[in-house]
PDB file of C-alpha atoms and ligand atoms in Angstrom:
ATOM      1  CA  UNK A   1      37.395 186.088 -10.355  1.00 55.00           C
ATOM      2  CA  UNK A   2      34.371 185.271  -9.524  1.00 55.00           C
ATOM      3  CA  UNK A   3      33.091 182.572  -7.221  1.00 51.00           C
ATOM      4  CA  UNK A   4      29.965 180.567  -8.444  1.00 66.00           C
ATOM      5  CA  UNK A   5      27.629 178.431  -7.223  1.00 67.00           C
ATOM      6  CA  UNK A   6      24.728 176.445  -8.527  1.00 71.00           C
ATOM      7  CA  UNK A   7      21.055 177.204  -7.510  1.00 77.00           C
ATOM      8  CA  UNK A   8      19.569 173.870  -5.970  1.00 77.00           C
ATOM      9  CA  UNK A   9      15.965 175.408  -6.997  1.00 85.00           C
ATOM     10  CA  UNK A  10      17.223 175.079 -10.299  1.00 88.00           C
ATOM     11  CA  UNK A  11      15.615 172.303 -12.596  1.00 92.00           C
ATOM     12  CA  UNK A  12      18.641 170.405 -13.975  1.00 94.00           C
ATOM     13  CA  UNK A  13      18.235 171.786 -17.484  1.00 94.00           C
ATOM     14  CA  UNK A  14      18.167 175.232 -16.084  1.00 95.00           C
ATOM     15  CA  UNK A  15      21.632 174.725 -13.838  1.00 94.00           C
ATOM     16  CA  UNK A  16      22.984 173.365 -17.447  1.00 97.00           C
ATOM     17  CA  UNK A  17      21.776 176.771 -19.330  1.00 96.00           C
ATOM     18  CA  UNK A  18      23.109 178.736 -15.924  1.00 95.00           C
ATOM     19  CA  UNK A  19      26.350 176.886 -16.361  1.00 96.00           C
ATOM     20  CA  UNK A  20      27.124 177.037 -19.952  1.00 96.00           C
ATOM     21  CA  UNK A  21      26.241 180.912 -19.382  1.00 96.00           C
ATOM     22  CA  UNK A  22      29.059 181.305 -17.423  1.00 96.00           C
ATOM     23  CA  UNK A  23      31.004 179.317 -18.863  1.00 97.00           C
ATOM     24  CA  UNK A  24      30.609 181.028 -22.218  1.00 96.00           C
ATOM     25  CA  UNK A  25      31.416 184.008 -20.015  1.00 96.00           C
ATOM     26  CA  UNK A  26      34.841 182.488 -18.526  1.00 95.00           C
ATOM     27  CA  UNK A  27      36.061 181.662 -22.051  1.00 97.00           C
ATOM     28  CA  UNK A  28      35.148 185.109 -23.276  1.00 95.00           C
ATOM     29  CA  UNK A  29      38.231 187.073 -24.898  1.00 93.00           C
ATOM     30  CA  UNK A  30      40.503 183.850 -24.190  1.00 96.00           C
ATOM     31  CA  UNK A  31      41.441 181.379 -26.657  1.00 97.00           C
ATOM     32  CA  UNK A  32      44.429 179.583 -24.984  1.00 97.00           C
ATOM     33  CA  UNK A  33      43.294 175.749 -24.623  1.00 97.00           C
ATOM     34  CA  UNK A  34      44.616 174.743 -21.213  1.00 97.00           C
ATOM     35  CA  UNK A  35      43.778 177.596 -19.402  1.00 98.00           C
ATOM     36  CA  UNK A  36      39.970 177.288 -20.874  1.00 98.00           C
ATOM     37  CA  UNK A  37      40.188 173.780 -20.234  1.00 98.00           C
ATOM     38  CA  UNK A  38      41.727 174.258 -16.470  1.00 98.00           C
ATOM     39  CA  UNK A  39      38.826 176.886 -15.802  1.00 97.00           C
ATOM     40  CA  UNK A  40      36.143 174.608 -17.236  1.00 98.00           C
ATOM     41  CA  UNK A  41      37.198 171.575 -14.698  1.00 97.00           C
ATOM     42  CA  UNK A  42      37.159 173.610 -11.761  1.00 97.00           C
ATOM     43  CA  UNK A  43      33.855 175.721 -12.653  1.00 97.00           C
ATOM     44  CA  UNK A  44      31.912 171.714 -13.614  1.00 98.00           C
ATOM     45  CA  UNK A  45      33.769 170.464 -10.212  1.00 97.00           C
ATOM     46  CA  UNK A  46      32.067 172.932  -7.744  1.00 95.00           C
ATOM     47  CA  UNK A  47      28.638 173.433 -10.048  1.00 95.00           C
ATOM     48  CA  UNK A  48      27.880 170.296 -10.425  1.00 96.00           C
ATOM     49  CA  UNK A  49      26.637 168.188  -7.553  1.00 95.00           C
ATOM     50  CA  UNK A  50      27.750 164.685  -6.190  1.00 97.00           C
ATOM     51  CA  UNK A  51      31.352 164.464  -8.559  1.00 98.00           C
ATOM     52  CA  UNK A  52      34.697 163.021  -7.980  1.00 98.00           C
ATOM     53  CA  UNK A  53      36.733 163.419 -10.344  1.00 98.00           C
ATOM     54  CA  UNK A  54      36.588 166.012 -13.732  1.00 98.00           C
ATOM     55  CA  UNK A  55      39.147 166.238 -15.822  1.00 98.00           C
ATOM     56  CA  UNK A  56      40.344 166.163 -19.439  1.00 98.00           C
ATOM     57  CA  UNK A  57      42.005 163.836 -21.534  1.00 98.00           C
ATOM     58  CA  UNK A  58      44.267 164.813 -24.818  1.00 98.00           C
ATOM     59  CA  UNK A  59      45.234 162.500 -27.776  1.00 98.00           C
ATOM     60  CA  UNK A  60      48.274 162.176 -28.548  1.00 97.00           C
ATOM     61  CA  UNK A  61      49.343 159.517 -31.225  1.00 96.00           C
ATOM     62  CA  UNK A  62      47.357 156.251 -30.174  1.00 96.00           C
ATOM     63  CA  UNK A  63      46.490 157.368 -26.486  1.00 98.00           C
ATOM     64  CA  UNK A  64      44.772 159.431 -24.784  1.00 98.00           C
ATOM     65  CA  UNK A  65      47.266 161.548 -21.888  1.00 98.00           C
ATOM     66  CA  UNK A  66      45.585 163.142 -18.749  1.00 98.00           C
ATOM     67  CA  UNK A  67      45.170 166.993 -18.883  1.00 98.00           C
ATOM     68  CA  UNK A  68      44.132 169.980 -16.685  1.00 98.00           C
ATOM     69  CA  UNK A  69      41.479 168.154 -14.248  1.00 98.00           C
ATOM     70  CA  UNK A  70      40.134 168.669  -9.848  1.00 98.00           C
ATOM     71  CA  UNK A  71      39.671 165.721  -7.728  1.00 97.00           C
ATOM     72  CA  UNK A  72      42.687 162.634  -6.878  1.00 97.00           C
ATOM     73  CA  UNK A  73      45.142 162.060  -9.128  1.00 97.00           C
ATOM     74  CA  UNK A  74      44.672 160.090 -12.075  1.00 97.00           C
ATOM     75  CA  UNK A  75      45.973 157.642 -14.795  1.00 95.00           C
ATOM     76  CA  UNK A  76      48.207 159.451 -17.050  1.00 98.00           C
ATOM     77  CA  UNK A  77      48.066 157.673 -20.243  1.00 98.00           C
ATOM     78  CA  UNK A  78      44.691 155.480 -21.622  1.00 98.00           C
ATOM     79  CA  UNK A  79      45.212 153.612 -24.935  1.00 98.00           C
ATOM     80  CA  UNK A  80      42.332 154.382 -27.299  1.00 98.00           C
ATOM     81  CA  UNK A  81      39.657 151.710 -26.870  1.00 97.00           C
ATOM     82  CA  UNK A  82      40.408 151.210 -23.075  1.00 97.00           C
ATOM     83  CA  UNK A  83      38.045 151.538 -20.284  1.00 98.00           C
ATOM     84  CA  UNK A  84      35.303 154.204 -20.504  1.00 98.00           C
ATOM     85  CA  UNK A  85      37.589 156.887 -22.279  1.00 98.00           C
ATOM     86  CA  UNK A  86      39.581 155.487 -24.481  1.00 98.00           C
ATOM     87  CA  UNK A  87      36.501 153.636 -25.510  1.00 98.00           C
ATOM     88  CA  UNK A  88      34.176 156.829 -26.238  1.00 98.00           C
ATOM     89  CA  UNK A  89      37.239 158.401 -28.187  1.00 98.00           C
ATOM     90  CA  UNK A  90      37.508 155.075 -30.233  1.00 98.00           C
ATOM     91  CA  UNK A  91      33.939 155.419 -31.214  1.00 98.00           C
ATOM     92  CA  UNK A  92      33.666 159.302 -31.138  1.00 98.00           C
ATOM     93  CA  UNK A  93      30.355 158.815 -28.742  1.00 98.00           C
ATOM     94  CA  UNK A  94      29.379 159.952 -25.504  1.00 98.00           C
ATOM     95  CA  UNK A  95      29.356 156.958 -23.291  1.00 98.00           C
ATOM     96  CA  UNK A  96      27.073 157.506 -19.527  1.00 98.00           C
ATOM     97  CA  UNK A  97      27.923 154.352 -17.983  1.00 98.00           C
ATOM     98  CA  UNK A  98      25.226 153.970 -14.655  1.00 98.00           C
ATOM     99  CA  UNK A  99      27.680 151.667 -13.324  1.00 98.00           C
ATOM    100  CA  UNK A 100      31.372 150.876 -13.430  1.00 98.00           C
ATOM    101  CA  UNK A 101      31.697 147.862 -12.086  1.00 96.00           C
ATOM    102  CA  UNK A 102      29.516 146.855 -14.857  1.00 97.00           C
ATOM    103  CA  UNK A 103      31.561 148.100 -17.781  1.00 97.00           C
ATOM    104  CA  UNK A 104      34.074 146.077 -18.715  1.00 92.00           C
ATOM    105  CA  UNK A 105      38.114 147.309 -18.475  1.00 93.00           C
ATOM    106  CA  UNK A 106      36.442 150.207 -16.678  1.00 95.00           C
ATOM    107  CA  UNK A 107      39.519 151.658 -15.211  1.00 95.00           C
ATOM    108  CA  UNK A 108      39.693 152.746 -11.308  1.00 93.00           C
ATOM    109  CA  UNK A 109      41.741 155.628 -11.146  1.00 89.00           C
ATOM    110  CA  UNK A 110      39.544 156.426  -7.904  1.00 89.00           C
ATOM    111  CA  UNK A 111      37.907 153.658  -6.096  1.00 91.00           C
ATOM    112  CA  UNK A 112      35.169 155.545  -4.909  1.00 94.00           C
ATOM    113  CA  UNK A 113      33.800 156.592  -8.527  1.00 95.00           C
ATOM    114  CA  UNK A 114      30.605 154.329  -9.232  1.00 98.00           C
ATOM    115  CA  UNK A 115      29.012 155.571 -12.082  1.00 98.00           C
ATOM    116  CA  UNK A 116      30.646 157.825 -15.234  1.00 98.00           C
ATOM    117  CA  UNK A 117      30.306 160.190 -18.213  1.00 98.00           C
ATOM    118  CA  UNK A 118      32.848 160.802 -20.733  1.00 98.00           C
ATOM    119  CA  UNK A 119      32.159 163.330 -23.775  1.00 98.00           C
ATOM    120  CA  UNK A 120      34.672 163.189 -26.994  1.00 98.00           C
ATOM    121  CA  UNK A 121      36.298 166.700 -27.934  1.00 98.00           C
ATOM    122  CA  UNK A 122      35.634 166.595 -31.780  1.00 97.00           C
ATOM    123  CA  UNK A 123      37.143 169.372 -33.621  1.00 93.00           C
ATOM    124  CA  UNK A 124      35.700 169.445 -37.777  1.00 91.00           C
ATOM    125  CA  UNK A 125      35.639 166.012 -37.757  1.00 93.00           C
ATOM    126  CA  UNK A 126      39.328 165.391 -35.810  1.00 95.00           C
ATOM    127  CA  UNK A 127      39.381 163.705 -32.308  1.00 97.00           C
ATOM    128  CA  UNK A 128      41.072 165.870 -29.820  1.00 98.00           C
ATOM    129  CA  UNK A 129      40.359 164.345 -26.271  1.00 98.00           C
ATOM    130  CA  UNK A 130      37.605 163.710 -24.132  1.00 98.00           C
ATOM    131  CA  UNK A 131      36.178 165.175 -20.826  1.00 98.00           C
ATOM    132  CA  UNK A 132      35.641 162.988 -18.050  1.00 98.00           C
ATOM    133  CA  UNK A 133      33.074 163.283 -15.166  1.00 98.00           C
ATOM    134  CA  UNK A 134      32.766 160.549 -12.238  1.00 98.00           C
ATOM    135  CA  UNK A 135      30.126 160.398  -9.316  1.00 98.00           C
ATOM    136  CA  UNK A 136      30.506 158.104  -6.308  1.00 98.00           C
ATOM    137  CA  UNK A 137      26.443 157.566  -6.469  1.00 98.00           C
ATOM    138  CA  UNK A 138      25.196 155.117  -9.102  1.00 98.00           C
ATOM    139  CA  UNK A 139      23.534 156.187 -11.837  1.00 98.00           C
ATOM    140  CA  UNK A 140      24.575 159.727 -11.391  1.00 98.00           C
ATOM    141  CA  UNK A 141      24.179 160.736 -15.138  1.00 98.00           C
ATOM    142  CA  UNK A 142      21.543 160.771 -17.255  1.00 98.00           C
ATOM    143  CA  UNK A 143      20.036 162.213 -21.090  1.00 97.00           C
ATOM    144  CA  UNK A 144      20.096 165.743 -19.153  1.00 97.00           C
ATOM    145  CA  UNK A 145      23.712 165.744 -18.539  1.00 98.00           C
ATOM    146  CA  UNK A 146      24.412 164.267 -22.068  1.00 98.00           C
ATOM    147  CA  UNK A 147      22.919 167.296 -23.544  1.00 98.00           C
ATOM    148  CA  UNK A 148      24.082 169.514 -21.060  1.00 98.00           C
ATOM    149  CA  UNK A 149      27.826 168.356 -21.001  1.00 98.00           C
ATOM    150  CA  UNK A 150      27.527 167.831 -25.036  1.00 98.00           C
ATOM    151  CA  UNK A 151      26.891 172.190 -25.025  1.00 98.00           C
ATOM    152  CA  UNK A 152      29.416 172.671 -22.464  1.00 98.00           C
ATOM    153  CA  UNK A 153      32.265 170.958 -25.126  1.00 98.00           C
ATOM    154  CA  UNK A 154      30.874 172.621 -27.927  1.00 98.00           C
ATOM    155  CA  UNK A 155      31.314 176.228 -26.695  1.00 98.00           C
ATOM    156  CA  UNK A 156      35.219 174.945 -25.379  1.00 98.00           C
ATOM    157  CA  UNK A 157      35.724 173.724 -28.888  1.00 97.00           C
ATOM    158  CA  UNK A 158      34.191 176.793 -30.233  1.00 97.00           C
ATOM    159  CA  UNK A 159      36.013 179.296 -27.649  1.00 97.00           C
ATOM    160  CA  UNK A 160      39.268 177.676 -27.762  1.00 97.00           C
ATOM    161  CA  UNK A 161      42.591 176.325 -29.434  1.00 95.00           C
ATOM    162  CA  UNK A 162      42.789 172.712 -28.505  1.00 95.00           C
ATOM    163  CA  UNK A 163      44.865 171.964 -31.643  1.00 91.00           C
ATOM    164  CA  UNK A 164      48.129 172.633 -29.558  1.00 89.00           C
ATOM    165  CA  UNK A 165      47.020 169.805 -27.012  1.00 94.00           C
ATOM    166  CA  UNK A 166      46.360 166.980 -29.190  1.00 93.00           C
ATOM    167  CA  UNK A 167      48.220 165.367 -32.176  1.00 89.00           C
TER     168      UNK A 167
HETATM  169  N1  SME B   1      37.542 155.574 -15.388  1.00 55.47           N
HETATM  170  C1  SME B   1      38.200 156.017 -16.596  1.00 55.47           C
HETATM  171  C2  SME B   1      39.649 156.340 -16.337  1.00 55.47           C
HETATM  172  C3  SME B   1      39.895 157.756 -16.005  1.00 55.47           C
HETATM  173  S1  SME B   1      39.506 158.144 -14.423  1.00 55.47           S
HETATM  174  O1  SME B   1      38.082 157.920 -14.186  1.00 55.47           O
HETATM  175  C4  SME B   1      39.923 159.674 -14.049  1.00 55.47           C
HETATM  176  C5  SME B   1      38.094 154.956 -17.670  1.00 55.47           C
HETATM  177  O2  SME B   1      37.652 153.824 -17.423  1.00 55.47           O
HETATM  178  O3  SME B   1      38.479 155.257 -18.796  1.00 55.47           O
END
């Protein structure tokens, strides 16, 4: 496999269209849900600069259960509508929070995380999970990493069978 890295003479929009690239490339010719989500954690983890924690989240019933994901371990189970994650499933949005302390029932799986992204997984109109992306700076995510993050779901959701991870 091979090993990639980000260019840092790369505008941010570019990294995103170098990332999705391969990423599009590592789901190529594979359809099996955790292993393209696995892959897709550990290629955003060491692309993406100043991160914590990325991982995935899976709905099942009324919560929302920790999946394939690099960085400390995490809370296993998030009740829709709780903290940043189960509140972006609950209203199928992408929530960039600037900073944590600031949201309220933010949950601290790591107490280092300051600021926070979280992007639904929206299959035809049916909530499947959510991806999950923490910085230790504040304000680490922006509009370019909304639409960046936003493509990189799409082409899982496209490339993949998530419907075995999620009920
Ligand atoms: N901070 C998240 C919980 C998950 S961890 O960040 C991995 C939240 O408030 O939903």
């Amino acid at each position: 496999m091979q090993v990639v890295t980000s260019d840092p003479g790369l505008s941010k929009a570019e990294a995103y269209r170098d990332l999705n690239r391969q990423l599009a490339a590592l789901f190529s010719g594979e359809r099996n849900g955790l292993a393209n989500c696995a892959n897709m954690c550990a290629l955003l983890y060491q692309m993406l600069p100043s991160l914590n924690w990325v991982g995935f989240y899976f709905l099942q019933g009324s919560e929302l259960v920790l999946g394939p994901f690099q960085g400390k371990v995490a809370c296993v189970r998030i009740a829709l509508g709780r903290g940043v994650c189960g509140t972006a499933a609950e209203r199928r949005e992408t929530l960039v929070v600037p900073d944590v302390q600031e949201f309220p029932g933010h949950i601290a799986c790591d107490a280092a995380s300051r600021s926070e992204i979280v992007v639904p997984l929206i299959e035809q109109e049916r909530l499947c999970g959510v991806l999950d992306l923490d910085s230790p700076e504040l304000a680490r995510f922006d509009a370019e990493d909304r639409v960046g993050l936003n493509a990189a779901a799409a082409l899982l959701l496209e490339a993949s069978d998530l419907g075995k991870l999620c009920d």
